[in-house]
Amino acid sequence: MAKNSGVWGVEIGQSALKALHCSLQDGEVVADAFDYIEYPKILSQPEAVAEELVADALEQLLERNDSFNERVCISVPGQSGLAKFFKPPPVEVKKIADIVKYEARQQIPFDLADVIWDHQLMPGSMIEEGYALESEVGLFAMKREQAYRQLAPFDDANIEVDIVQLAPISLYNMIAFDRMSDRLEAEVFDPDNPPPSSVLLSIGTDSSDLIVTNGFRIWQRSMPIGGNHFTRQLTKDLKLTFAKAEHLKRNAREAVDPKLVFQTMRPVFNDLVTEVQRSIGFFRSIDKKAEISELLLTGNTVKMPGLAAYLGKNLGFEVHVLDRFNRLVGDDVLTIPTFRDNAPTFAVCYGLCLQGLGLSQI
């Protein structure tokens, strides 16, 4: 069987460390190992010592998996870096770097010497006879000290990291490969008649990432609302400890009074819908030709009873929870109950693995 060495995609989340190992076998992306290590406390809880919890989780990861001499790709939160997309004027391809440098000085609010940054032409850009006629460029940046801070836990654990990627860009790489590959492989993009866009909402613990993409173009925003906001609402209104509120949130349907639980969390449901509506409204104001066909949900918060249905009803989109991946195979991983139960939270790791295997668009 044709097989190359694999790659680990690792995400240090606020409530758990997620890791997925994939390799390329006979042209297919195969998941052949994974780990899901939930911390005893959420990192943002006041009494939690985040550095110790992450160090313990990485130690467990190394003890339980012996292949960390392979490529390792890690994600960092969207708000810790910058991703901007802009349309340069028709220009010679060799001059794009100069335009990007000018754009970088305008967009990046720091001295460029203090920043790690790069750029890339987006897929579907029209190049003819050495000229970029209809193109879009992605500009990606991160403060050097922020990058070192994100790498510190891995340095302390003696894990060599090969790739660092913003979580929203990993999510884009995942959706582009897993659900939009046919249109991207055709390499025909008509900006006047673009294909339908998908909204991907990744609900994290303390914040959420919203990505709108048709495969060729991407718009993304981080929102300051996540699963923890539901828990805090329960602690405040029902006078519960954080741990009891978290348990009640996860098991709302089995509660003594489920109706009371949902009524208590309703303001947060409404806030989430408002944030998503505001984001999509802004996106539509800058891309009037875009047609949104669906809402895709990732992150373990989507397991909360009633959330997907509530979003679908109030936003008016067909909603799909990304708990299965179309182009990821490997029954040794995909059929394990722990992976199946937490599949929506592995989307970022999957995107990281795709980049490590050379199969990502960005």
PDB file of C-alpha atoms in Angstrom, residues 7-8 10 58 62 67-74 151-164:
ATOM      1  CA  VAL A   7       1.249  14.451  10.449  1.00  0.00           C
ATOM      2  CA  TRP A   8      -0.240  15.498  13.780  1.00  0.00           C
ATOM      3  CA  VAL A  10      -2.938  19.687  17.557  1.00  0.00           C
ATOM      4  CA  LEU A  58       0.788  17.643  26.552  1.00  0.00           C
ATOM      5  CA  LEU A  62       3.281  12.233  24.601  1.00  0.00           C
ATOM      6  CA  SER A  67       4.863   9.197  16.955  1.00  0.00           C
ATOM      7  CA  PHE A  68       5.654  12.811  17.788  1.00  0.00           C
ATOM      8  CA  ASN A  69       8.874  12.629  15.776  1.00  0.00           C
ATOM      9  CA  GLU A  70       6.683  13.292  12.704  1.00  0.00           C
ATOM     10  CA  ARG A  71       5.399  16.637  11.440  1.00  0.00           C
ATOM     11  CA  VAL A  72       3.391  18.601  14.005  1.00  0.00           C
ATOM     12  CA  CYS A  73       0.975  21.376  13.032  1.00  0.00           C
ATOM     13  CA  ILE A  74      -0.691  23.504  15.691  1.00  0.00           C
ATOM     14  CA  LEU A 151       4.841  27.887  20.937  1.00  0.00           C
ATOM     15  CA  ALA A 152       6.069  27.975  24.552  1.00  0.00           C
ATOM     16  CA  PRO A 153       4.069  24.956  25.863  1.00  0.00           C
ATOM     17  CA  PHE A 154       5.362  22.831  22.980  1.00  0.00           C
ATOM     18  CA  ASP A 155       8.946  24.018  23.522  1.00  0.00           C
ATOM     19  CA  ASP A 156       8.642  23.104  27.219  1.00  0.00           C
ATOM     20  CA  ALA A 157       7.399  19.627  26.227  1.00  0.00           C
ATOM     21  CA  ASN A 158      10.223  19.213  23.652  1.00  0.00           C
ATOM     22  CA  ILE A 159       7.739  18.969  20.778  1.00  0.00           C
ATOM     23  CA  GLU A 160       9.107  20.450  17.564  1.00  0.00           C
ATOM     24  CA  VAL A 161       6.362  22.352  15.733  1.00  0.00           C
ATOM     25  CA  ASP A 162       6.524  22.550  11.935  1.00  0.00           C
ATOM     26  CA  ILE A 163       3.468  24.685  11.133  1.00  0.00           C
ATOM     27  CA  VAL A 164       1.499  27.299  13.075  1.00  0.00           C
TER      28      VAL A 164
END
